[in-house]
XYZ file of N, CA and C in Angstrom:
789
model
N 45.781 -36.013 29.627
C 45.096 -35.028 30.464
C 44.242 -35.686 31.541
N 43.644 -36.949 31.241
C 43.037 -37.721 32.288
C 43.699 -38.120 33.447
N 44.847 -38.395 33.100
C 45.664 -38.370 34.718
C 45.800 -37.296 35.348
N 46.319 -36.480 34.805
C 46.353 -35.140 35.548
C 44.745 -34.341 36.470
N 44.162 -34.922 35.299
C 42.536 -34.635 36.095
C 42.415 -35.813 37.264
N 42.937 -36.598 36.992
C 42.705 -38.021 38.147
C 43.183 -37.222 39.324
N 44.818 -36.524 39.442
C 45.442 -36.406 40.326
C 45.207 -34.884 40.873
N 44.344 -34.140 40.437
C 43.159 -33.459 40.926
C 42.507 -33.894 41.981
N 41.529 -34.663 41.271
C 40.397 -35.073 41.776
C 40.709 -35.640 43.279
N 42.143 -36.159 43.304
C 42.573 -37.037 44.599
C 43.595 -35.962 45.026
N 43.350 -34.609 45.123
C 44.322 -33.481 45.728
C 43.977 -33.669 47.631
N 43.013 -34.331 48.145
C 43.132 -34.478 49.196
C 43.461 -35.238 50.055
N 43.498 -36.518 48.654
C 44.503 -37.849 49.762
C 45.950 -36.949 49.625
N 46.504 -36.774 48.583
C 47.547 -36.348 48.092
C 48.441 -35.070 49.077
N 47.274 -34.657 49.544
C 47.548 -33.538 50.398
C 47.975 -33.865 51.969
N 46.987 -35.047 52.260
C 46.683 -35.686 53.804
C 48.199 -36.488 53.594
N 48.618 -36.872 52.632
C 49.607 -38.111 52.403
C 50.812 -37.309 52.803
N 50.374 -36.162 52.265
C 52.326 -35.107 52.685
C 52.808 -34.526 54.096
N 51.238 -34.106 54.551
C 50.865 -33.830 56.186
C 51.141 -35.235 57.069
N 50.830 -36.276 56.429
C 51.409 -37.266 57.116
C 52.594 -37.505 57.949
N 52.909 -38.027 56.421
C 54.488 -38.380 55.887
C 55.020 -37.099 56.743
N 55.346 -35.600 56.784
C 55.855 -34.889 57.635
C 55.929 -35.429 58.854
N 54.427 -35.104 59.472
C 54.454 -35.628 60.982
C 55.351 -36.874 61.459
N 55.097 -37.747 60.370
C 55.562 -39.066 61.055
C 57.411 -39.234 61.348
N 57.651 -38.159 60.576
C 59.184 -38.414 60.789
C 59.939 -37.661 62.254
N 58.402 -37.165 62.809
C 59.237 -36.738 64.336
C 57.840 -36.940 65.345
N 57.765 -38.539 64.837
C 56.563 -38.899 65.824
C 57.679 -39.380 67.300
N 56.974 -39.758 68.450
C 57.746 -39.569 69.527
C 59.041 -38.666 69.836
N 59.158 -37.724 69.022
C 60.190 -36.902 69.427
C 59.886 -36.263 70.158
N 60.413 -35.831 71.412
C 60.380 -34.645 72.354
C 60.120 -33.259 71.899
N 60.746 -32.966 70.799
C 60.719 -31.364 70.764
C 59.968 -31.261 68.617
N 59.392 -32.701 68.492
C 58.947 -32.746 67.319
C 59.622 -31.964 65.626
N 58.382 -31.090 65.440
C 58.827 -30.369 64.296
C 59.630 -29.468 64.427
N 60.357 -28.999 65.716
C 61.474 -28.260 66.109
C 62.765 -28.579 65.464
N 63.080 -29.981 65.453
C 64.473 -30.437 64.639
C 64.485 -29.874 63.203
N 63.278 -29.512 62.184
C 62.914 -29.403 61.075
C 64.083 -28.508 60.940
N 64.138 -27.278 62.255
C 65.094 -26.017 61.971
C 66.145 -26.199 62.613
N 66.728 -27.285 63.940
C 67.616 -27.547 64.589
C 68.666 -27.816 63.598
N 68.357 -29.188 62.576
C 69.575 -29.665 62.278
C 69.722 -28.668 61.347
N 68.933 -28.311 60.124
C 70.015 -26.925 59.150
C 70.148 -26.381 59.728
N 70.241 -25.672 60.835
C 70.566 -24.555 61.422
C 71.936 -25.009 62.075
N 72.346 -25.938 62.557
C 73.493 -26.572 62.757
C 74.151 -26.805 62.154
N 73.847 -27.362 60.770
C 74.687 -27.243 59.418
C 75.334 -26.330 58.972
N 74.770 -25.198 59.138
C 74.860 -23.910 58.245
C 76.115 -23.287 59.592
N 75.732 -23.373 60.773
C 76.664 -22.821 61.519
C 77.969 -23.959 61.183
N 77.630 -24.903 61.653
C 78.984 -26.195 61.264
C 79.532 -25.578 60.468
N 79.412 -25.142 59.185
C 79.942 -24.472 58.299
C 80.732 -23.646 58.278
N 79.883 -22.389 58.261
C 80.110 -21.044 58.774
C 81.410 -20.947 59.578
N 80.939 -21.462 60.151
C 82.475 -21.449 61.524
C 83.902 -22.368 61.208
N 83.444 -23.326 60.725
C 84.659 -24.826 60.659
C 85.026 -23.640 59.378
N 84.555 -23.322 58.341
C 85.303 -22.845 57.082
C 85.616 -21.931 56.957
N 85.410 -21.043 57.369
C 85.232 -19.024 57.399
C 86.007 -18.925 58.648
N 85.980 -19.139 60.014
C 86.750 -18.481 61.174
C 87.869 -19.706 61.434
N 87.641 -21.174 61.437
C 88.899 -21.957 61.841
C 90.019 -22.283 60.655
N 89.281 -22.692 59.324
C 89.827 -23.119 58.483
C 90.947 -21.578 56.799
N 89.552 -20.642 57.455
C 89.932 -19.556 57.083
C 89.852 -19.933 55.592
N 89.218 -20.923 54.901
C 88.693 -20.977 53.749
C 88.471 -19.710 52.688
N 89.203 -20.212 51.819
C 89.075 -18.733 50.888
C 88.334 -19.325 49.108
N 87.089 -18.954 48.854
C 86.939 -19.078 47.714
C 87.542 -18.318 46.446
N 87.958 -18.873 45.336
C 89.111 -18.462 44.053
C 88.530 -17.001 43.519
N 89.221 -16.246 43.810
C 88.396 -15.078 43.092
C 87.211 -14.039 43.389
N 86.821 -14.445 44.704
C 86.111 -14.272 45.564
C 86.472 -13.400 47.349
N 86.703 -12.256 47.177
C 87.203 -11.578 48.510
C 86.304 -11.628 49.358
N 85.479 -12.788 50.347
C 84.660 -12.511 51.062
C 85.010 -13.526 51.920
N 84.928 -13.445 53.589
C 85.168 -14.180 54.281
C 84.154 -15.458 54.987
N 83.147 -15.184 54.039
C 82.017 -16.209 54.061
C 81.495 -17.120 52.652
N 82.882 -16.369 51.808
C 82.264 -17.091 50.379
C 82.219 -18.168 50.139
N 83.060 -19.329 50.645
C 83.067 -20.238 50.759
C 82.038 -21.215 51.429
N 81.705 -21.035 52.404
C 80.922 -21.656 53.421
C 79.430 -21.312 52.350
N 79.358 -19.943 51.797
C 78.242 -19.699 51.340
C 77.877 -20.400 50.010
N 78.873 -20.792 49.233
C 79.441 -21.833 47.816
C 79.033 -23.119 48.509
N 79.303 -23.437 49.408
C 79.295 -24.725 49.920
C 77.615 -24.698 50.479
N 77.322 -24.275 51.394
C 75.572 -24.901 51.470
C 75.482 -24.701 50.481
N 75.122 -23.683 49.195
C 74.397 -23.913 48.344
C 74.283 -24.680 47.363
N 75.439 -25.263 46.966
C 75.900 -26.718 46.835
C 75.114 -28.257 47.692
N 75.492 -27.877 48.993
C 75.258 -28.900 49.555
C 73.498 -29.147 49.736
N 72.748 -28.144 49.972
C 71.191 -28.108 50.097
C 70.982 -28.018 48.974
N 70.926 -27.392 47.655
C 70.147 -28.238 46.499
C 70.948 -29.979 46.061
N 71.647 -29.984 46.527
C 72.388 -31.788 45.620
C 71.393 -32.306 46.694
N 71.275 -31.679 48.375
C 70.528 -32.894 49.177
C 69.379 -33.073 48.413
N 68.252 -31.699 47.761
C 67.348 -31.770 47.557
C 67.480 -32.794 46.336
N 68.095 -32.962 45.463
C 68.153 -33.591 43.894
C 68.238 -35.081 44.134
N 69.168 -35.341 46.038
C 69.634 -36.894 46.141
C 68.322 -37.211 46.609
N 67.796 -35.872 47.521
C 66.228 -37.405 48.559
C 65.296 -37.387 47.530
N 65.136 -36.541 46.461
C 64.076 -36.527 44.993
C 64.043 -37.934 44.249
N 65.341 -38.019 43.946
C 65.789 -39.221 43.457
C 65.836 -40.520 43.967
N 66.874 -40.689 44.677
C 66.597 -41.748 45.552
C 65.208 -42.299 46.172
N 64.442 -41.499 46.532
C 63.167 -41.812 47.254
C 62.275 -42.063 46.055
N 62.443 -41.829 44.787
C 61.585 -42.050 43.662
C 61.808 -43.438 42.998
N 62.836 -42.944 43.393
C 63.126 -44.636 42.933
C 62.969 -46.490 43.230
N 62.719 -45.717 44.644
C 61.939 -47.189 45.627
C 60.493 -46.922 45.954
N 60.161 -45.753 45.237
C 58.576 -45.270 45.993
C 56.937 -46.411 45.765
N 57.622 -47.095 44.450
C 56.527 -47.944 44.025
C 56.881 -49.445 45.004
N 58.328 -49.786 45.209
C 58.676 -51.055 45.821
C 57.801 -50.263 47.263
N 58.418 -49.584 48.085
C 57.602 -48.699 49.482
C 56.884 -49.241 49.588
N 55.555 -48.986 48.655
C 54.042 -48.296 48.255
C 53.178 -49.801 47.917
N 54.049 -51.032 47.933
C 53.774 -52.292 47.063
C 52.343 -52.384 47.528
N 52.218 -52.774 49.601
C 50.843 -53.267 50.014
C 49.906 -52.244 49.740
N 50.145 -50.964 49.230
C 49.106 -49.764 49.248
C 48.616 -49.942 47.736
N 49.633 -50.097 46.553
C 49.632 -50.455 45.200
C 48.581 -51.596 45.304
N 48.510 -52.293 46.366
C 47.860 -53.461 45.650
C 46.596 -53.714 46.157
N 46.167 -52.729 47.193
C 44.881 -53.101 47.964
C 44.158 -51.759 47.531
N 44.628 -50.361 47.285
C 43.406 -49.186 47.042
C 43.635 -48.877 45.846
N 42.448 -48.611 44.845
C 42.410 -47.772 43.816
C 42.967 -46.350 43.855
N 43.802 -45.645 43.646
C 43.936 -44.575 43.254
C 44.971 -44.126 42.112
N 45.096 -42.904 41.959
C 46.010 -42.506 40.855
C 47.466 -43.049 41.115
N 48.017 -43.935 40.597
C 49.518 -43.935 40.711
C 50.523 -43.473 41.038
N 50.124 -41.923 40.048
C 51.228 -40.701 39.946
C 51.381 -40.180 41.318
N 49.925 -40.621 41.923
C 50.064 -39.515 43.153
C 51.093 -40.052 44.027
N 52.106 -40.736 43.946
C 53.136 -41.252 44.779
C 54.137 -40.738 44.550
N 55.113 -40.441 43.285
C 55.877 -39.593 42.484
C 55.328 -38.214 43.504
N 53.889 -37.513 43.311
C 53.860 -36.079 43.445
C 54.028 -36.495 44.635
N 53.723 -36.816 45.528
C 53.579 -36.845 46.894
C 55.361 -36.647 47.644
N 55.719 -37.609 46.856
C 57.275 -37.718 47.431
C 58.461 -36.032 47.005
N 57.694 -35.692 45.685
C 58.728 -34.570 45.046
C 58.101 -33.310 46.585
N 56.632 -33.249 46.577
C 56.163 -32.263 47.239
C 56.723 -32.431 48.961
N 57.000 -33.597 49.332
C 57.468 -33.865 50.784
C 59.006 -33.278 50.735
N 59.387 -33.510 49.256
C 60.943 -33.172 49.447
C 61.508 -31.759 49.801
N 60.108 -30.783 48.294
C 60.372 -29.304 48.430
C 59.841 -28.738 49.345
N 58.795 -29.155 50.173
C 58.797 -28.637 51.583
C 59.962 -29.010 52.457
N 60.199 -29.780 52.861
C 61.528 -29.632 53.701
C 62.624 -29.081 53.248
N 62.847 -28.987 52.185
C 64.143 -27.980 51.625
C 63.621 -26.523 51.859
N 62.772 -26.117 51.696
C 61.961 -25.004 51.656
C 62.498 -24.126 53.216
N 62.091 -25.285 54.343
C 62.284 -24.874 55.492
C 63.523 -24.661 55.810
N 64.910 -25.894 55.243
C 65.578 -25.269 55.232
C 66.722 -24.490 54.751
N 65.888 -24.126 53.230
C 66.507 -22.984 52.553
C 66.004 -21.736 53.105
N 65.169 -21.170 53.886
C 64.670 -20.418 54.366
C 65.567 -19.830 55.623
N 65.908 -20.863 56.075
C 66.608 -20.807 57.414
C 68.345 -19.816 56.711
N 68.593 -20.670 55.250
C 69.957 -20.059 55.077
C 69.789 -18.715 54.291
N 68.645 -18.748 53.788
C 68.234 -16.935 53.361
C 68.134 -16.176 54.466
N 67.807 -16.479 55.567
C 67.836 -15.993 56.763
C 69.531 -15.399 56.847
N 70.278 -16.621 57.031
C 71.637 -15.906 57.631
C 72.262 -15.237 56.244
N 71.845 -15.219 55.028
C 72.552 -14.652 54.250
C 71.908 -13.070 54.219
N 70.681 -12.815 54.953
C 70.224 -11.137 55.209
C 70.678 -10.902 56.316
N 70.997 -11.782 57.122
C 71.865 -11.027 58.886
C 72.987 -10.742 58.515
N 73.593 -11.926 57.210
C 75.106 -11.738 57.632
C 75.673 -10.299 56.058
N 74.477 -10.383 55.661
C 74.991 -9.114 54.984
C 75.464 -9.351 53.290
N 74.688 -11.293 53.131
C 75.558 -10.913 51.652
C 74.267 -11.815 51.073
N 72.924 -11.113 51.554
C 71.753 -11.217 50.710
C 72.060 -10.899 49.094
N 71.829 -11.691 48.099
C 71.974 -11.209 46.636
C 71.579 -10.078 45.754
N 70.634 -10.435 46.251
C 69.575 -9.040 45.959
C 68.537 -9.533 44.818
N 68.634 -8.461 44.096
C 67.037 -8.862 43.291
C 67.294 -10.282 42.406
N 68.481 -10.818 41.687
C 68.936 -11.842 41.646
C 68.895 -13.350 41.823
N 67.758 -13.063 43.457
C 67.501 -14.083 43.911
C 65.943 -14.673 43.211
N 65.341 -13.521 42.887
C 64.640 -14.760 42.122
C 64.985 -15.463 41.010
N 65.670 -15.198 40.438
C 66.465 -16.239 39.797
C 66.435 -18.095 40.103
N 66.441 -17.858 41.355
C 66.743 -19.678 42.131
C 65.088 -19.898 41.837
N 64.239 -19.360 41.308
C 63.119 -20.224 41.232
C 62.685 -20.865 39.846
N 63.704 -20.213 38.609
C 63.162 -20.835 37.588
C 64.201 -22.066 37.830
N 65.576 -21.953 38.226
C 66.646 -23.234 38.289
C 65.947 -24.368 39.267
N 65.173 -23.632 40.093
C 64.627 -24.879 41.343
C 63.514 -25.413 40.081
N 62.499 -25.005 39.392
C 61.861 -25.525 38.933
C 62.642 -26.467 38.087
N 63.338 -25.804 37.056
C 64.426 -27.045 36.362
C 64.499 -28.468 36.750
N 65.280 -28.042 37.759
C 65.872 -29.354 38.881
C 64.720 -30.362 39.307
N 63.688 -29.672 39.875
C 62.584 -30.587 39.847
C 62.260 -31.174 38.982
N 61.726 -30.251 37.615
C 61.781 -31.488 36.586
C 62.748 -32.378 36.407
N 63.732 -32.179 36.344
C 64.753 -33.119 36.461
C 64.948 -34.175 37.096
N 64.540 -34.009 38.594
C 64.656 -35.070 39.321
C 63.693 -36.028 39.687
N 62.353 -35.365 38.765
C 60.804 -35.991 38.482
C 61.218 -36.884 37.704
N 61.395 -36.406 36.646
C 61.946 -37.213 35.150
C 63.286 -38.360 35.883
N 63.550 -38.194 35.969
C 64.944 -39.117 36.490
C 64.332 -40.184 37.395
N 63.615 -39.764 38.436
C 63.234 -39.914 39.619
C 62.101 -41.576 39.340
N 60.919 -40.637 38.164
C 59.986 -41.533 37.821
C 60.520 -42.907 36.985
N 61.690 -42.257 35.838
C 62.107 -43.291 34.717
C 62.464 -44.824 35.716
N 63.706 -44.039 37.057
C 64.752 -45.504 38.016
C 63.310 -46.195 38.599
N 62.505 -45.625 38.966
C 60.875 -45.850 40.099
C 60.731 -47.330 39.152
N 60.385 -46.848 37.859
C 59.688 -47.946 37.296
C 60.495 -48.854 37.372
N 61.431 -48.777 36.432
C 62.376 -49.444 35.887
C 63.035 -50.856 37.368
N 63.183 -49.861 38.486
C 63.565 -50.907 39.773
C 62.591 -51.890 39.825
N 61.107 -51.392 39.767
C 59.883 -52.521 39.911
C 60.332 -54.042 39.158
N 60.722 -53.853 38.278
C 61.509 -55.229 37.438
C 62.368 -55.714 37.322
N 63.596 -54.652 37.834
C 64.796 -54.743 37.585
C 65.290 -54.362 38.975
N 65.697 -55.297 39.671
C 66.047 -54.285 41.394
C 67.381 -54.417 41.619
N 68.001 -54.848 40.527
C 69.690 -54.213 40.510
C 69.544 -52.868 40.004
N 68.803 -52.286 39.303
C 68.742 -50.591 39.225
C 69.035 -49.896 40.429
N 68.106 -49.746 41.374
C 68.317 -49.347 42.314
C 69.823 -49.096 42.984
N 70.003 -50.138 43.001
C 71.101 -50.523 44.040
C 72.468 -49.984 43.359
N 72.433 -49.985 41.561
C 73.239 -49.416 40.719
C 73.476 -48.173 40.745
N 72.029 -47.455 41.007
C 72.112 -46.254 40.981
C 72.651 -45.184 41.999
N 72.774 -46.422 43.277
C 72.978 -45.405 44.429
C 74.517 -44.886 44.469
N 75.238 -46.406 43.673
C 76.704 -46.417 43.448
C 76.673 -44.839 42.779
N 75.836 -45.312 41.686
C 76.187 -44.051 40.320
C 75.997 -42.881 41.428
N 75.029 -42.418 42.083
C 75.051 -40.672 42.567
C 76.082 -40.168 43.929
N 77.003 -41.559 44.085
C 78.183 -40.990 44.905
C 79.002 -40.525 43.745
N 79.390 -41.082 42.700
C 80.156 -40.586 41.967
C 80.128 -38.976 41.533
N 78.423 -39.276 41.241
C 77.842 -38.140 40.542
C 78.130 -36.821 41.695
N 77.669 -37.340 42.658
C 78.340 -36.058 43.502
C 79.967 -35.612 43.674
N 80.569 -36.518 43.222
C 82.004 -35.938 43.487
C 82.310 -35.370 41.810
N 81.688 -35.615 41.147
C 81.823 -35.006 39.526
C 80.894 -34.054 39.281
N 80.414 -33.185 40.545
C 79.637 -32.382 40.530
C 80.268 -31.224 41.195
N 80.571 -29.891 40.670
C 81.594 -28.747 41.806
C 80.592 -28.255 42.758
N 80.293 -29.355 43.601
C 79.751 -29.090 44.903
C 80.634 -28.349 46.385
N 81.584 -29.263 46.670
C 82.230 -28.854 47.579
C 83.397 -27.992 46.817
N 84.130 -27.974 45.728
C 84.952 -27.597 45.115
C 84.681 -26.488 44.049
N 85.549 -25.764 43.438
C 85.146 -24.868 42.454
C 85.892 -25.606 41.063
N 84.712 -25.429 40.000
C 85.335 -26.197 39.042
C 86.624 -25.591 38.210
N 87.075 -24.211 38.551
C 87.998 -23.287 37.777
C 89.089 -24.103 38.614
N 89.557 -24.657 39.632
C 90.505 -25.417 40.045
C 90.974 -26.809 39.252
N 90.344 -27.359 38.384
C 90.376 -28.416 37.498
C 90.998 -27.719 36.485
N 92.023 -29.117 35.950
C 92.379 -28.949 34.238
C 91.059 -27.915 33.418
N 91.621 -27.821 32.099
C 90.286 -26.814 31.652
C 90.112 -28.309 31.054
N 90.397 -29.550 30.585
C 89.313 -30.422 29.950
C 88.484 -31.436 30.705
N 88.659 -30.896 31.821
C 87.649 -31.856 32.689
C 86.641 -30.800 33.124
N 87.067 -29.159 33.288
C 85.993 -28.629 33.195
C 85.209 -28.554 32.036
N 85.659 -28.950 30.617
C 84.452 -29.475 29.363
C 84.009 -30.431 29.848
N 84.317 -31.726 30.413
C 83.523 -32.474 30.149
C 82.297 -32.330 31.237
N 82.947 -31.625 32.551
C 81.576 -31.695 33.734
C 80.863 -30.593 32.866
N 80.963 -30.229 31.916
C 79.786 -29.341 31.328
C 78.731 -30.133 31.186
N 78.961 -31.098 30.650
C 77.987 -32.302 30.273
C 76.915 -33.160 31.614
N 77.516 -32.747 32.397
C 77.139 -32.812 33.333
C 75.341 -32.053 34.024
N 74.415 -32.278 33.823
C 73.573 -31.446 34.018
C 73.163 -30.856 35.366
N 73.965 -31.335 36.154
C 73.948 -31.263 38.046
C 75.441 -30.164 37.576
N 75.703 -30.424 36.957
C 76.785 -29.395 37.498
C 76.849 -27.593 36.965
N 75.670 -27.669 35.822
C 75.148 -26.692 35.128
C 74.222 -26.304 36.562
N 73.298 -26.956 37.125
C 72.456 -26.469 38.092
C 72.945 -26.203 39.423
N 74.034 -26.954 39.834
C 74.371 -26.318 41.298
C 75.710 -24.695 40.892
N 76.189 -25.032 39.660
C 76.980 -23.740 39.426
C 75.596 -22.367 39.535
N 74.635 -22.644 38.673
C 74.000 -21.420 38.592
C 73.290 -20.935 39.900
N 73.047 -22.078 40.723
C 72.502 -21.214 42.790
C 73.644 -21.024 42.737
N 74.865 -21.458 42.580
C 76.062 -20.394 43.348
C 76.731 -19.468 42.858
N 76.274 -18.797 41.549
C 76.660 -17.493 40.754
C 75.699 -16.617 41.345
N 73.930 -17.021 41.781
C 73.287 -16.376 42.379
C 73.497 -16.198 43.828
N 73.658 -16.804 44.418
C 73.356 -16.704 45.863
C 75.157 -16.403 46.552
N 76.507 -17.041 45.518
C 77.951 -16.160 46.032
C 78.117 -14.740 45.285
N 77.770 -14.964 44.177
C 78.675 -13.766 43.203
C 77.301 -12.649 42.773
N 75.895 -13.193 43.271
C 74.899 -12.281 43.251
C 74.788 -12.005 41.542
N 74.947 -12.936 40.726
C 74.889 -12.516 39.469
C 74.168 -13.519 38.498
N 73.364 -12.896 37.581
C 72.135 -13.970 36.804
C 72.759 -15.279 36.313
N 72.071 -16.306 36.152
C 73.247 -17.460 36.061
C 72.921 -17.592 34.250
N 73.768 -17.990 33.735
C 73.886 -18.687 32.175
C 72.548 -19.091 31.632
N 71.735 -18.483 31.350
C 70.442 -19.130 30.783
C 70.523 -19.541 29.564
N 71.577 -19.226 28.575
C 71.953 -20.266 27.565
C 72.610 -21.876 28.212
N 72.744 -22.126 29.111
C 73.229 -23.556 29.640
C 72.359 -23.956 30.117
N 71.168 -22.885 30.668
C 70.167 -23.785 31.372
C 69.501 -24.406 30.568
N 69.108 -24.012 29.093
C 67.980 -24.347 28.073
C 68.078 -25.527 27.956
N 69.377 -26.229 27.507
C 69.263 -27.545 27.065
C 68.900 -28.686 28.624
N 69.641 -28.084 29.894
C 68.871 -28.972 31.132
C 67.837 -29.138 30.990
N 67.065 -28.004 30.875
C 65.470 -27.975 30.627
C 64.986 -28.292 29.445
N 65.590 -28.491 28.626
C 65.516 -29.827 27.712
C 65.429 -30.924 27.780
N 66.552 -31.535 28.897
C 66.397 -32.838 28.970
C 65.132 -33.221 30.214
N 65.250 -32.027 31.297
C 64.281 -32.559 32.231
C 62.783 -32.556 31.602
N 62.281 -31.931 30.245
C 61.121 -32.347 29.872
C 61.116 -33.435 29.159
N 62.015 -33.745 29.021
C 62.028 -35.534 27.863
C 62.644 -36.277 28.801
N 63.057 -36.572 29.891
C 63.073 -37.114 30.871
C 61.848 -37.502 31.381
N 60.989 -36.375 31.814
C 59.665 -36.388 32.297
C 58.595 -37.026 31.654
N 58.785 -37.080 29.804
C 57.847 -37.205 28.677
C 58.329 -39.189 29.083
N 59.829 -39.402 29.160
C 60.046 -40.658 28.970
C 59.746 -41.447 29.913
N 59.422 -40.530 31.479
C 59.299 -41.415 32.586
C 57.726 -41.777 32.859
N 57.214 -40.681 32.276
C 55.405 -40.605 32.126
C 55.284 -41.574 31.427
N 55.906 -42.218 29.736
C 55.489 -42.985 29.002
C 55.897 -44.460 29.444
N 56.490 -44.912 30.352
C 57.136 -45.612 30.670
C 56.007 -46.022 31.986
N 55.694 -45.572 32.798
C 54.661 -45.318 33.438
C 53.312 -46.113 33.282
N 52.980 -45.503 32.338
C 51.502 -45.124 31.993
C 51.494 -46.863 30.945
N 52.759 -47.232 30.570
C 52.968 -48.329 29.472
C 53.039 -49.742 30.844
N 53.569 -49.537 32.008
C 53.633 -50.437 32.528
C 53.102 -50.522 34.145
N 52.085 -49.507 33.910
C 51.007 -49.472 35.823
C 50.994 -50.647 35.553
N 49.711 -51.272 34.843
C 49.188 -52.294 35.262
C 50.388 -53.495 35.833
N 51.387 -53.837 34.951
C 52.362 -54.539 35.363
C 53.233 -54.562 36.301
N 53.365 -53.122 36.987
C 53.678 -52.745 38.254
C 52.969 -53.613 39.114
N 51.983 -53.308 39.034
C 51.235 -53.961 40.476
C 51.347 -55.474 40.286
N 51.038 -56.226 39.189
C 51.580 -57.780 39.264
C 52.892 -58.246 39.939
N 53.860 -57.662 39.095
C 55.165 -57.898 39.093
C 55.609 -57.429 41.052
N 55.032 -56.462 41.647
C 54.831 -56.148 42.853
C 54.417 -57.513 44.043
């Protein structure tokens, strides 16, 4: 509980650190925090159009001439959110080394800092594609809150995941570099761009096992087919993302001090 009170107490570096970190990624830009909505908004049309009017994309089972394109961002914007969670957690302490080693503060607050930089920018532009899914007419409906207990999930998930590779690279910096291999895979063994009912049925058992593939199926039962997703499949994700989280905290908290040496 003392950390958590630590990372309180420092809610205003923590806060200044995310306002930063934003700004800085469209410092000298001409049209600044404008791109925030340029590029998803380009995405989502890229889409829209290349799959639905040229390609004439048809999702399995699905009579809608946007179902696809609509299967596909939602796919593609939570895996981005799960890859920059991850990935960026995982080098955040190597990053952070000259800051680790010259100011006192809470540790953790680097982990929160990075998850909170992530779900704001997804935020903006998941917002942008709730937008075209009320113009274009295939808003879900009440359904949609639904995507907030799975977004919470996922976060834990990608906290827990995120924190365990963080440490673990500090000592070991073939992790890293292992891992990046591992989440190309992981994305193509994930029915992101694809629907998994197109697979043998025993490879759709085994991507069950899969816990990315339990979470990007259930945004797209909500947000294509407008229907509550499997909350018996979610339980055990949210199983692992709290013992993920329990293992990346203990792991943590067992080797700060050695972080910063080994740094």
């Amino acid at each position: 509980m003392r950390m958590f009170a630590a990372l309180w107490g420092y809610r205003g570096f923590i806060f200044e650190s995310i306002r930063r970190e934003f700004q800085s990624q469209y410092t000298n830009a001409m049209l600044g925090a404008v791109w925030t909505i340029v590029r998803p908004l380009s995405m989502i049309v890229v889409y829209t159009v290349i799959f639905s009017q040229i390609m004439k994309a048809k999702l399995p089972g699905v009579d809608s001439e946007f179902a696809y394109s609509i299967y596909l961002c939602a796919g593609i914007l939570t895996w981005g959110l799960f890859s920059e969670t991850v990935s960026r957690l995982q080098n955040v302490f190597l990053e952070q080394a000259n800051l680790l080693k010259k100011i006192n503060f809470p540790r953790l607050s680097l982990p929160v800092i990075v998850v909170v930089n992530a779900l704001v920018n997804f935020s903006i532009i998941f917002a942008l594609f709730t937008l075209f899914l009320a113009f274009s007419g295939y808003f879900p409906g009440v359904v949609f809150v639904a995507l907030i207990p799975v977004l919470a999930i996922q976060t834990l998930f990608s906290l827990g995941l995120g924190v365990t590779l963080g440490v673990l690279n500090v000592f070991f910096r073939d992790v890293g570099q292992f891992f990046t291999v591992v989440l190309q895979f992981w994305f193509w063994l994930t029915p992101v761009v694809y629907p998994a009912s197109i697979l043998p049925q025993k490879m759709q058992t085994v991507l069950q096992y899969n816990p990315m593939t339990i979470l990007i199926t259930s945004y797209q039962q909500i947000l294509v087919n407008g229907v509550w997703p499997n909350w018996h499949t979610l339980w055990p994700v949210a199983l692992v993302a709290v013992l993920l989280c329990a293992w990346g905290l203990k792991l943590f908290r067992e080797h700060a001090g050695e972080m910063v040496d080994e740094l």
